Amino acid sequence: MKKPVAKEQFELGVCYYPEHWPESLWADDYRRMVEMGFTIIRMGEFAWSIFEPEEGNFQFGLFDRAIDLAHSYGLKVVLGTPTATPPAWLTEKYPEVLNVTYEGVTLQHGMRRHYNYSSPKYHELCAAIAGQLADHYGSHLGVVGWQIDNELNCEISEFYSESDHNAFRKWLQHKYKSLDKLNEAWGAVFWNQSYSDWSQVYLPRPTPSPKQPNPHQALDEKRFISDNTIAFAKIQADILRAKAPQQWVTTNGLFGHLDSHELNDQLLDFFSYDSYPQFSSIYYDAAEVNPLRDRGWGLSLSAVRSISPNFCIMEQQSGPGGWVNRMDMPSPKPGQMRLWTYQSIAHGADMVLYFRWRTATMGNEIYWHGINDYHNQPNRRVREAAQIGQELAASGPAIVGTVTQAKVAIVRDYDNEWDGEYDVWHGPFMWQSNKEWFKALQHRHIPNDVLYLRSKTTLEELARYEVLIYPHPAILADETAALLDAYVQQGGKLIFGCRTGYKDKRGQCYMRPFPGAAQSLCGITVEEFTMVKGTRLPTFISWADKPELLTGADSFNEILQVIEDSVEVMGSYASDYYAGKPAVTRNQRGKGEVWYYGAVFNEDAAVQIINYLGLQSPAAEWLELPADVELQIRESDSASYTFLLNYSEEPATILLKEEKRDLLTDQLISGTHTLEGFGVLVLY
């Protein structure tokens, strides 16, 4: 049975690195943490050479003192296995553990994550350090849980060492059994790529065109990397379960080429995420219309919630971020750290640890600022964190265990994400449509989940939602289409976008009319299609009930042809040679309906469909909000909490038609209320 994220209290804490600081600072640091309302700290995830300064020589003195002292102050400790940074003695003695690039360059010691997941020797050494740590701390009253490794697949999520090629070959043999089946799955007859011996099969390698492997091989590569990563983590999880059964197990991050749902299902008590909303200030599209910026981080938090309904934020941004040469993020403005903390909580976090307690004075992260600055004197961030600590000490117990509520889900799946990394004919479209739908729902205060379709997904899971938005599932198996059809038949509303249903699980195109496996669901076929780029000018859609209203039909256009009497044309193209042809359709099917939108979604198009569907905020009857304020709801059988988060620096005016109480201040609120810039309310 999985252990909960938190029990009686909300866990608020911070990442702490005792090996970085004089021991004389520890007691004062712990004292101030407790005074700020912190209850938990993380440590150890980069300290392999402290625990094992030479092979087989295990030393625990420094961390014994650090953990014992933390425990004496009432602080709980999360201990990381230090396998994200193998020490210099290890990589020198066993160079086969190092990772290798696609081009064949061995990545050397000097940063982190410089190892591969396939090396038998690395498996052995990781098992040894994890076992020693579990033996030593598995019954320590101050250690409550474990973080496996750190940010699996961060920095790099591709692996090409000799061990990886060997492991990939074994993975393929297990999956396909014979070379004939492999050749068929990879379409190897094309360009004479057929294999006659398993020794000829490798992970993708350099080809005459820059990084252009067989696309079906590339899809299997991503599946292999995910399985291999989980197998690597399992070595440590099994040891921790056996030797530290009273302590929980998690790992952190949400990175590429990893089925985090399967990782969580197999190995973890709950999932943990590292939340840095200020990345939106440096990784942004200047041409984006109506951007969400830091508010858009909620889409990633929704994805985390699909893995683990209640989760941990193992690293919450607390200051400006940056390594010495990149990721140079601005400093959060007053109130933003608090806003981002409650953003995480509103989306399902029951535990939040800030990164980090004090800014490092050395190394690559000397500009990745923590709560405290180098000088260790009181500052604005310390005061803001203390305010949050006081609030959560009082209100946190009520929130813990409640679950975020939504009747709408944006649907994803790993195969399409991984296939779409290489395939520009559908991959980029999914990310745009996800973002634009999230934007439209957010601005109308309609909470949404992210739902990953998996082989184990049931109709019961789908039926929780009134609306499913599955923008561009190019890969769509017949059994998945049948599951979606069952959802629609019992009353669900399903929305597809262009490039739906034309590939099978191998990533090969069906020899069927588009949209392939979804054709009977949609009641239409695709007469013709085109990319919209370069000299092909953008096009527009005219909507059935408002022909004067034109919305852009972005990036790709499918000219639709109705083939079932149950289909209604909801929008037509208004420009180019296909003006007047169907662009948007709705098919009444059973008790539900299926929409097909023949382009890539933008917010305006999503709004039109939202209006047709009659979707409203769950708080519409008692609350009026401006667009800049986010609404999320967390509920249990006995309580409901409405989170309101103002992402604007300016005050926002809200109108409550019923009297509510703010959980954070215990104040009654009704009528017109001014929510301060970056302000937060939790109403019940």
Coordinates of C-alpha atoms in Angstrom, one line a residue, residues 107-658:
L107 CA 30.9 12.5 -21.5
Q108 CA 33.5 13.0 -18.8
H109 CA 33.4 13.7 -15.1
G110 CA 32.9 17.3 -14.0
M111 CA 29.2 18.1 -13.9
R112 CA 26.4 15.7 -13.0
R113 CA 24.3 13.0 -14.7
H114 CA 27.4 11.9 -16.6
Y115 CA 26.6 8.2 -16.3
N116 CA 24.4 5.7 -18.3
Y117 CA 21.6 3.5 -16.9
S118 CA 22.8 0.3 -18.6
S119 CA 26.2 -0.4 -17.2
P120 CA 26.2 -3.6 -15.1
K121 CA 29.1 -2.1 -13.0
Y122 CA 27.1 1.1 -12.3
H123 CA 24.1 -1.0 -11.3
E124 CA 26.4 -2.9 -8.8
L125 CA 27.9 0.3 -7.4
C126 CA 24.5 2.0 -7.1
A127 CA 23.1 -1.0 -5.3
A128 CA 26.0 -0.9 -2.9
I129 CA 25.6 2.7 -1.9
A130 CA 21.8 2.5 -1.7
G131 CA 22.1 -0.6 0.4
Q132 CA 24.6 0.9 2.8
L133 CA 22.5 4.1 3.2
A134 CA 19.4 2.0 3.8
D135 CA 21.1 -0.2 6.4
H136 CA 22.4 2.9 8.2
Y137 CA 19.4 5.2 8.1
G138 CA 16.5 2.8 7.4
S139 CA 15.4 2.9 11.1
H140 CA 16.5 6.4 12.0
L141 CA 13.6 8.2 13.6
G142 CA 14.6 11.5 11.9
V143 CA 14.6 10.1 8.3
V144 CA 11.0 9.9 6.9
G145 CA 11.6 9.1 3.3
W146 CA 13.9 8.7 0.3
Q147 CA 14.4 10.4 -3.0
I148 CA 15.9 8.0 -5.6
D149 CA 18.6 9.7 -7.6
N150 CA 17.8 13.3 -8.7
E151 CA 15.8 14.4 -11.7
L152 CA 16.1 11.3 -13.8
N153 CA 16.7 12.3 -17.5
C154 CA 17.4 15.9 -16.7
E155 CA 20.3 17.5 -18.6
I156 CA 20.3 14.6 -20.9
S157 CA 17.8 11.9 -21.9
E158 CA 19.6 10.0 -24.6
F159 CA 22.2 7.3 -24.0
Y160 CA 24.6 5.7 -26.5
S161 CA 27.3 3.9 -24.5
E162 CA 28.2 0.3 -25.5
S163 CA 26.1 -0.9 -22.6
D164 CA 23.1 1.0 -23.9
H165 CA 23.4 -0.5 -27.4
N166 CA 23.6 -4.0 -25.8
A167 CA 20.7 -3.3 -23.5
F168 CA 18.6 -1.9 -26.4
R169 CA 19.3 -5.1 -28.5
K170 CA 18.1 -7.3 -25.6
W171 CA 15.0 -5.1 -25.1
L172 CA 14.2 -5.5 -28.8
Q173 CA 14.7 -9.2 -28.7
H174 CA 12.3 -9.5 -25.8
K175 CA 9.7 -7.3 -27.5
Y176 CA 9.8 -8.6 -31.1
K177 CA 11.2 -12.2 -30.6
S178 CA 12.4 -12.4 -34.2
L179 CA 14.2 -10.2 -36.7
D180 CA 11.4 -10.6 -39.1
K181 CA 9.0 -8.9 -36.7
L182 CA 11.5 -6.2 -36.0
N183 CA 12.0 -5.5 -39.7
E184 CA 8.3 -5.3 -40.2
A185 CA 7.8 -2.9 -37.2
W186 CA 10.5 -0.6 -38.3
G187 CA 9.6 -0.7 -42.0
A188 CA 13.1 -1.8 -42.6
V189 CA 12.5 -2.7 -46.2
F190 CA 12.4 1.1 -46.9
W191 CA 15.9 2.3 -48.0
N192 CA 17.2 -1.3 -47.6
Q193 CA 17.6 -1.1 -43.8
S194 CA 16.6 -4.8 -43.2
Y195 CA 18.6 -6.7 -40.6
S196 CA 19.8 -10.3 -40.9
D197 CA 21.5 -10.6 -37.6
W198 CA 20.9 -9.1 -34.2
S199 CA 24.5 -7.9 -34.0
Q200 CA 23.6 -5.4 -36.7
V201 CA 21.0 -3.6 -34.6
Y202 CA 21.9 -0.5 -32.6
L203 CA 20.4 2.5 -31.1
P204 CA 20.2 5.4 -33.7
R205 CA 23.7 6.4 -34.9
P206 CA 25.0 9.2 -37.1
T207 CA 23.7 9.1 -40.7
P208 CA 24.5 11.2 -43.8
S209 CA 21.6 13.6 -42.9
P210 CA 22.2 15.1 -39.4
K211 CA 20.5 13.0 -36.8
Q212 CA 17.9 11.5 -39.1
P213 CA 17.3 7.9 -37.9
N214 CA 14.5 5.5 -39.0
P215 CA 11.4 7.1 -37.4
H216 CA 10.1 3.8 -36.1
Q217 CA 13.5 2.9 -34.6
A218 CA 13.5 6.4 -33.0
L219 CA 10.1 5.7 -31.4
D220 CA 11.3 2.4 -30.0
E221 CA 14.4 4.1 -28.7
K222 CA 12.3 6.4 -26.5
R223 CA 10.3 3.5 -25.2
F224 CA 13.5 1.7 -24.4
I225 CA 15.0 4.7 -22.6
S226 CA 11.9 4.9 -20.4
D227 CA 11.9 1.2 -19.6
N228 CA 15.6 1.3 -18.9
T229 CA 15.3 4.3 -16.6
I230 CA 12.6 2.6 -14.6
A231 CA 14.7 -0.6 -14.4
F232 CA 17.7 1.5 -13.1
A233 CA 15.5 3.2 -10.5
K234 CA 14.0 -0.1 -9.5
I235 CA 17.4 -1.4 -8.3
Q236 CA 17.4 1.3 -5.6
A237 CA 13.6 1.2 -4.9
D238 CA 13.7 -2.6 -4.2
I239 CA 16.6 -2.1 -1.7
L240 CA 14.9 0.7 0.1
R241 CA 11.6 -1.2 0.3
A242 CA 13.4 -4.2 1.8
K243 CA 15.7 -2.3 4.2
A244 CA 13.6 0.8 5.1
P245 CA 10.0 -0.4 5.0
Q246 CA 8.6 2.3 7.3
Q247 CA 10.0 5.2 5.2
W248 CA 8.4 6.4 1.9
V249 CA 10.1 6.4 -1.5
T250 CA 9.8 9.0 -4.2
T251 CA 11.8 10.7 -6.9
N252 CA 11.7 14.2 -8.4
G253 CA 11.3 15.8 -11.8
L254 CA 9.2 15.5 -15.0
F255 CA 11.6 15.0 -17.8
G256 CA 11.7 13.5 -21.3
H257 CA 11.8 9.9 -22.5
L258 CA 10.3 8.6 -19.2
D259 CA 6.9 7.2 -18.5
S260 CA 6.6 8.8 -15.1
H261 CA 3.2 7.2 -14.6
E262 CA 4.7 3.7 -14.9
L263 CA 7.6 4.8 -12.7
N264 CA 5.2 5.9 -10.0
D265 CA 3.0 2.9 -10.3
Q266 CA 5.8 0.4 -10.0
L267 CA 8.2 2.0 -7.6
L268 CA 7.0 5.1 -5.7
D269 CA 4.7 6.0 -2.9
F270 CA 4.0 9.3 -4.6
F271 CA 5.6 11.5 -7.2
S272 CA 7.6 14.6 -6.7
Y273 CA 8.1 17.6 -9.0
D274 CA 10.5 20.6 -9.2
S275 CA 8.6 23.8 -9.8
Y276 CA 10.3 26.8 -11.3
P277 CA 7.6 29.1 -12.7
Q278 CA 10.2 31.8 -13.4
F279 CA 11.5 29.8 -16.3
S280 CA 8.6 31.3 -18.2
S281 CA 10.4 34.6 -18.1
I282 CA 13.3 33.4 -20.1
Y283 CA 11.9 30.6 -22.2
Y284 CA 9.0 32.4 -23.9
D285 CA 7.7 33.1 -27.4
A286 CA 7.6 36.9 -27.9
A287 CA 5.0 36.3 -30.7
E288 CA 2.6 34.4 -28.4
V289 CA -0.9 36.0 -28.1
N290 CA -2.2 36.5 -24.6
P291 CA 0.6 34.5 -22.8
L292 CA 0.1 32.9 -19.4
R293 CA 3.7 33.1 -18.4
D294 CA 4.2 31.8 -14.8
R295 CA 0.5 30.9 -14.6
G296 CA 1.1 28.4 -17.4
W297 CA 3.2 26.4 -15.0
G298 CA -0.2 25.0 -13.8
L299 CA -0.3 22.9 -16.9
S300 CA 2.8 21.0 -15.8
L301 CA 1.4 20.7 -12.3
S302 CA -1.8 19.2 -13.8
A303 CA 0.4 16.7 -15.6
V304 CA 2.1 15.8 -12.3
R305 CA -1.3 15.4 -10.7
S306 CA -2.2 12.9 -13.3
I307 CA 0.7 10.8 -12.0
S308 CA 0.0 11.3 -8.3
P309 CA -3.2 13.1 -7.3
N310 CA -1.5 14.4 -4.2
F311 CA 2.2 15.0 -4.7
C312 CA 5.4 16.6 -3.3
I313 CA 7.2 19.7 -4.7
M314 CA 10.8 18.7 -3.9
E315 CA 12.1 22.0 -5.2
Q316 CA 10.0 25.1 -5.2
Q317 CA 11.6 28.3 -6.6
S318 CA 12.4 30.8 -3.9
G319 CA 14.7 33.2 -5.6
P320 CA 16.4 34.2 -8.9
G321 CA 17.8 31.2 -10.7
G322 CA 20.8 30.5 -12.8
W323 CA 24.0 28.6 -13.4
V324 CA 27.1 30.6 -14.1
N325 CA 26.5 30.5 -17.9
R326 CA 22.7 30.0 -18.4
M327 CA 19.2 30.0 -17.0
D328 CA 19.7 33.6 -15.8
M329 CA 16.2 34.1 -14.4
P330 CA 15.0 37.4 -12.8
S331 CA 14.2 37.6 -9.1
P332 CA 10.7 36.9 -8.0
K333 CA 8.9 40.1 -7.1
P334 CA 7.4 40.6 -3.7
G335 CA 4.6 38.1 -3.2
Q336 CA 5.5 35.8 -6.2
M337 CA 7.2 33.2 -4.1
R338 CA 4.0 32.9 -2.0
L339 CA 1.9 32.9 -5.1
W340 CA 3.9 30.1 -6.7
T341 CA 3.8 28.1 -3.4
Y342 CA 0.0 28.2 -3.4
Q343 CA -0.1 27.5 -7.1
S344 CA 1.6 24.2 -6.3
I345 CA -0.8 23.6 -3.4
A346 CA -3.9 24.5 -5.4
H347 CA -2.9 21.9 -8.0
G348 CA -2.4 19.1 -5.5
A349 CA 0.8 19.4 -3.5
D350 CA 0.7 18.3 0.1
M351 CA 4.4 18.9 0.7
V352 CA 6.6 21.8 -0.6
L353 CA 10.3 22.2 -0.1
Y354 CA 12.0 25.3 -1.3
F355 CA 15.2 25.2 -3.3
R356 CA 17.4 26.0 -1.4
W357 CA 18.1 27.3 2.2
R358 CA 21.1 29.4 1.3
T359 CA 22.6 30.3 -2.0
A360 CA 25.7 28.3 -2.8
T361 CA 29.0 30.2 -2.7
M362 CA 30.8 27.9 -5.1
G363 CA 30.1 25.7 -8.1
N364 CA 27.8 26.0 -11.2
E365 CA 24.8 27.1 -9.1
I366 CA 26.2 30.1 -7.3
Y367 CA 23.5 32.2 -8.9
W368 CA 20.6 29.8 -8.2
H369 CA 19.5 31.7 -5.2
G370 CA 17.9 30.2 -2.1
I371 CA 15.8 31.8 0.6
N372 CA 18.9 33.2 2.3
D373 CA 21.5 35.1 0.5
Y374 CA 25.3 34.5 0.8
H375 CA 25.5 37.0 3.7
N376 CA 22.9 35.0 5.8
Q377 CA 21.2 38.1 7.0
P378 CA 17.4 38.6 7.0
N379 CA 15.9 39.5 3.7
R380 CA 12.6 39.8 1.9
R381 CA 12.5 36.1 0.8
V382 CA 13.1 34.9 4.4
R383 CA 10.2 37.1 5.6
E384 CA 7.9 35.8 2.8
A385 CA 8.8 32.2 3.5
A386 CA 8.1 32.8 7.2
Q387 CA 4.6 34.2 6.4
I388 CA 3.8 31.1 4.3
G389 CA 5.1 28.9 7.2
Q390 CA 2.7 30.6 9.6
E391 CA -0.2 30.3 7.3
L392 CA 0.3 26.6 6.5
A393 CA 0.9 25.7 10.2
A394 CA -2.7 26.9 10.8
S395 CA -4.4 26.0 7.5
G396 CA -2.4 23.1 6.1
P397 CA -4.0 20.3 8.1
A398 CA -7.3 21.2 6.5
I399 CA -5.9 21.1 3.0
V400 CA -3.9 17.9 3.3
G401 CA -5.5 14.9 1.5
T402 CA -8.1 17.0 -0.3
V403 CA -8.0 16.4 -4.1
T404 CA -8.1 18.9 -6.9
Q405 CA -11.4 18.8 -8.8
A406 CA -12.0 19.1 -12.6
K407 CA -14.7 18.0 -15.1
V408 CA -12.5 18.7 -18.2
A409 CA -9.3 16.9 -19.1
I410 CA -6.6 17.5 -21.7
V411 CA -5.6 14.1 -23.0
R412 CA -2.0 13.1 -23.8
D413 CA -0.1 9.9 -24.3
Y414 CA 3.6 9.0 -24.3
D415 CA 3.8 7.4 -27.7
N416 CA 2.6 10.6 -29.4
E417 CA 4.9 12.8 -27.4
W418 CA 7.9 10.7 -28.3
D419 CA 7.0 10.1 -31.9
G420 CA 6.2 13.8 -32.2
E421 CA 9.7 14.8 -31.1
Y422 CA 10.9 13.7 -34.5
D423 CA 7.8 14.0 -36.6
V424 CA 7.1 17.7 -37.4
W425 CA 3.8 16.8 -39.1
H426 CA 2.1 16.4 -35.7
G427 CA 4.5 16.8 -32.7
P428 CA 4.7 20.6 -32.4
F429 CA 0.9 20.8 -32.8
M430 CA 0.2 18.9 -29.6
W431 CA 2.1 21.3 -27.4
Q432 CA 0.5 24.4 -29.0
S433 CA -3.0 23.0 -28.7
N434 CA -2.4 21.9 -25.1
K435 CA -1.2 25.4 -24.2
E436 CA -4.0 27.2 -26.0
W437 CA -6.8 25.0 -24.5
F438 CA -5.3 25.5 -21.1
K439 CA -5.2 29.2 -21.6
A440 CA -8.8 29.3 -22.7
L441 CA -10.0 27.2 -19.8
Q442 CA -7.9 29.2 -17.3
H443 CA -9.2 32.6 -18.5
R444 CA -12.7 31.3 -18.0
H445 CA -12.0 29.8 -14.6
I446 CA -12.7 26.2 -15.6
P447 CA -10.3 23.9 -13.9
N448 CA -8.9 21.0 -16.0
D449 CA -6.9 17.9 -15.4
V450 CA -4.3 16.3 -17.7
L451 CA -5.1 12.7 -18.4
Y452 CA -2.5 10.3 -19.9
L453 CA -4.1 7.5 -21.9
R454 CA -2.4 4.3 -21.1
S455 CA -2.9 0.6 -21.8
K456 CA -4.4 0.3 -18.3
T457 CA -6.8 3.3 -18.6
T458 CA -10.4 2.3 -18.0
L459 CA -13.8 3.6 -19.0
E460 CA -14.5 4.5 -15.4
E461 CA -11.4 6.8 -15.4
L462 CA -12.6 8.6 -18.5
A463 CA -16.2 8.8 -17.4
R464 CA -15.2 11.1 -14.5
Y465 CA -14.9 13.9 -17.1
E466 CA -17.7 15.7 -19.0
V467 CA -15.2 16.7 -21.7
L468 CA -12.0 15.2 -23.1
I469 CA -9.7 17.3 -25.3
Y470 CA -7.3 15.0 -27.3
P471 CA -5.9 17.5 -29.8
H472 CA -3.6 15.6 -32.2
P473 CA -3.3 11.8 -31.5
A474 CA -1.5 10.8 -34.7
I475 CA -0.9 7.4 -33.2
L476 CA -4.3 5.9 -32.3
A477 CA -4.8 2.2 -31.9
D478 CA -8.2 0.6 -32.7
E479 CA -8.5 -0.5 -29.1
T480 CA -7.9 3.1 -27.9
A481 CA -10.5 4.4 -30.3
A482 CA -13.0 1.8 -29.0
L483 CA -12.4 2.9 -25.4
L484 CA -13.0 6.5 -26.5
D485 CA -16.1 5.5 -28.4
A486 CA -17.4 3.8 -25.2
Y487 CA -16.8 7.1 -23.3
V488 CA -18.8 9.0 -25.9
Q489 CA -21.6 6.5 -26.1
Q490 CA -22.3 6.8 -22.4
G491 CA -22.5 10.6 -22.7
G492 CA -19.0 12.0 -22.9
K493 CA -17.9 14.9 -25.2
L494 CA -14.7 14.3 -27.1
I495 CA -12.7 16.9 -29.0
F496 CA -10.1 16.0 -31.7
G497 CA -7.8 18.3 -33.8
C498 CA -6.2 17.7 -37.1
R499 CA -3.7 14.9 -37.7
T500 CA -5.8 12.5 -35.6
G501 CA -5.7 8.7 -35.9
Y502 CA -3.6 8.1 -39.0
K503 CA -0.8 6.0 -37.4
D504 CA -0.6 2.7 -35.7
K505 CA 1.4 1.8 -32.6
R506 CA 4.5 1.3 -34.8
G507 CA 4.3 4.8 -36.0
Q508 CA 3.4 3.5 -39.5
C509 CA 0.5 5.1 -41.4
Y510 CA -2.8 3.2 -41.8
M511 CA -3.9 2.4 -45.3
R512 CA -7.3 3.9 -44.4
P513 CA -9.1 7.2 -45.1
F514 CA -8.1 9.8 -42.5
P515 CA -8.8 10.1 -39.5
G516 CA -8.0 6.4 -39.5
A517 CA -8.9 4.7 -36.3
A518 CA -11.1 7.7 -35.4
Q519 CA -13.2 7.8 -38.6
S520 CA -16.3 6.1 -37.3
L521 CA -16.1 8.2 -34.1
C522 CA -16.1 11.4 -36.0
G523 CA -18.3 10.6 -38.9
I524 CA -16.1 12.4 -41.4
T525 CA -13.1 11.8 -43.6
V526 CA -10.4 14.2 -44.7
E527 CA -10.7 15.2 -48.4
E528 CA -7.3 17.0 -48.5
F529 CA -4.8 18.6 -46.2
T530 CA -1.9 21.0 -46.2
M531 CA 0.7 22.6 -44.0
V532 CA 0.2 26.3 -43.5
K533 CA 3.6 27.9 -43.5
G534 CA 6.1 29.6 -45.7
T535 CA 4.3 31.1 -48.7
R536 CA 1.0 29.4 -47.7
L537 CA -0.8 32.2 -45.9
P538 CA -2.7 31.7 -42.7
T539 CA -6.4 30.8 -43.1
F540 CA -9.6 31.5 -41.2
I541 CA -12.7 29.7 -40.0
S542 CA -16.2 31.1 -40.1
W543 CA -18.4 29.6 -37.3
A544 CA -21.9 28.3 -38.1
D545 CA -23.9 30.5 -35.7
K546 CA -21.7 33.6 -36.1
P547 CA -20.5 33.7 -39.8
E548 CA -19.1 37.1 -39.3
L549 CA -16.8 35.8 -36.6
L550 CA -13.5 34.7 -38.1
T551 CA -10.8 32.8 -36.1
G552 CA -7.4 31.7 -37.3
A553 CA -6.9 28.1 -38.5
D554 CA -3.3 27.6 -37.4
S555 CA -0.4 25.6 -38.9
F556 CA -2.2 22.8 -40.6
N557 CA -5.5 22.6 -42.5
E558 CA -7.7 19.5 -43.2
I559 CA -10.6 19.9 -45.5
L560 CA -13.3 17.7 -44.0
Q561 CA -15.9 15.7 -45.8
V562 CA -19.1 14.6 -43.9
I563 CA -20.0 10.9 -44.4
E564 CA -22.6 10.4 -41.6
D565 CA -26.0 12.0 -41.3
S566 CA -25.4 12.5 -37.6
V567 CA -22.6 15.1 -38.3
E568 CA -23.2 18.8 -38.1
V569 CA -20.8 21.3 -39.7
M570 CA -19.9 23.8 -37.0
G571 CA -17.4 25.9 -38.9
S572 CA -16.1 26.3 -42.5
Y573 CA -13.0 27.7 -44.0
A574 CA -13.3 31.3 -45.0
S575 CA -10.2 31.7 -47.2
D576 CA -7.9 30.0 -49.7
Y577 CA -9.1 27.6 -52.4
Y578 CA -11.1 25.5 -49.9
A579 CA -13.2 28.4 -48.7
G580 CA -16.7 27.2 -47.8
K581 CA -15.5 23.6 -47.1
P582 CA -16.0 22.1 -43.6
A583 CA -13.4 22.9 -41.0
V584 CA -15.2 22.0 -37.8
T585 CA -17.7 19.2 -37.2
R586 CA -19.8 17.7 -34.4
N587 CA -21.0 14.2 -34.5
Q588 CA -23.9 13.1 -32.2
R589 CA -23.0 9.6 -31.2
G590 CA -24.9 7.6 -28.6
K591 CA -25.5 9.9 -25.6
G592 CA -22.4 12.0 -26.4
E593 CA -20.7 13.9 -29.1
V594 CA -17.4 14.0 -31.0
W595 CA -15.9 17.3 -32.3
Y596 CA -13.3 17.4 -35.0
Y597 CA -11.3 20.6 -35.6
G598 CA -9.4 20.5 -38.8
A599 CA -6.5 22.8 -37.7
V600 CA -4.2 23.4 -34.7
F601 CA -6.0 25.0 -31.9
N602 CA -5.7 28.6 -30.7
E603 CA -7.4 30.2 -27.8
D604 CA -10.1 31.9 -29.9
A605 CA -11.1 28.5 -31.5
A606 CA -11.1 26.8 -28.1
V607 CA -13.3 29.6 -26.7
Q608 CA -15.8 29.0 -29.5
I609 CA -16.1 25.3 -28.6
I610 CA -16.3 26.1 -24.9
N611 CA -19.2 28.3 -25.7
Y612 CA -21.0 25.7 -27.8
L613 CA -20.5 23.1 -25.0
G614 CA -21.9 25.5 -22.4
L615 CA -18.9 25.0 -20.1
Q616 CA -18.9 27.3 -17.1
S617 CA -16.8 27.8 -14.0
P618 CA -17.8 25.6 -11.1
A619 CA -18.0 28.7 -9.0
A620 CA -20.1 30.7 -11.5
E621 CA -23.2 30.9 -9.3
W622 CA -21.4 32.7 -6.4
L623 CA -18.2 34.2 -7.8
E624 CA -17.2 36.7 -10.5
L625 CA -13.5 36.9 -11.4
P626 CA -11.3 38.8 -13.8
A627 CA -9.3 36.8 -16.3
D628 CA -6.0 37.3 -14.4
V629 CA -7.2 35.3 -11.4
E630 CA -6.8 31.5 -11.4
L631 CA -9.5 29.3 -9.8
Q632 CA -8.7 25.8 -8.5
I633 CA -10.8 23.7 -6.2
R634 CA -9.6 21.0 -3.7
E635 CA -12.2 18.8 -2.1
S636 CA -12.7 15.9 0.3
D637 CA -15.9 14.2 1.3
S638 CA -16.4 16.8 4.0
A639 CA -14.8 20.0 2.8
S640 CA -14.2 22.2 -0.3
Y641 CA -11.6 24.9 -0.7
T642 CA -11.6 27.3 -3.6
F643 CA -8.1 28.7 -4.4
L644 CA -8.0 32.2 -6.0
L645 CA -4.5 33.3 -7.3
N646 CA -3.9 36.7 -8.8
Y647 CA -1.0 36.5 -11.3
S648 CA -1.1 40.2 -12.0
E649 CA 1.1 42.7 -10.1
E650 CA -2.0 44.9 -10.0
P651 CA -4.9 44.4 -7.5
A652 CA -7.9 42.5 -8.9
T653 CA -11.5 43.1 -8.0
I654 CA -13.6 40.1 -7.4
L655 CA -17.3 39.8 -6.5
L656 CA -18.6 37.2 -4.0
K657 CA -22.4 36.7 -4.1
E658 CA -22.2 34.5 -1.0

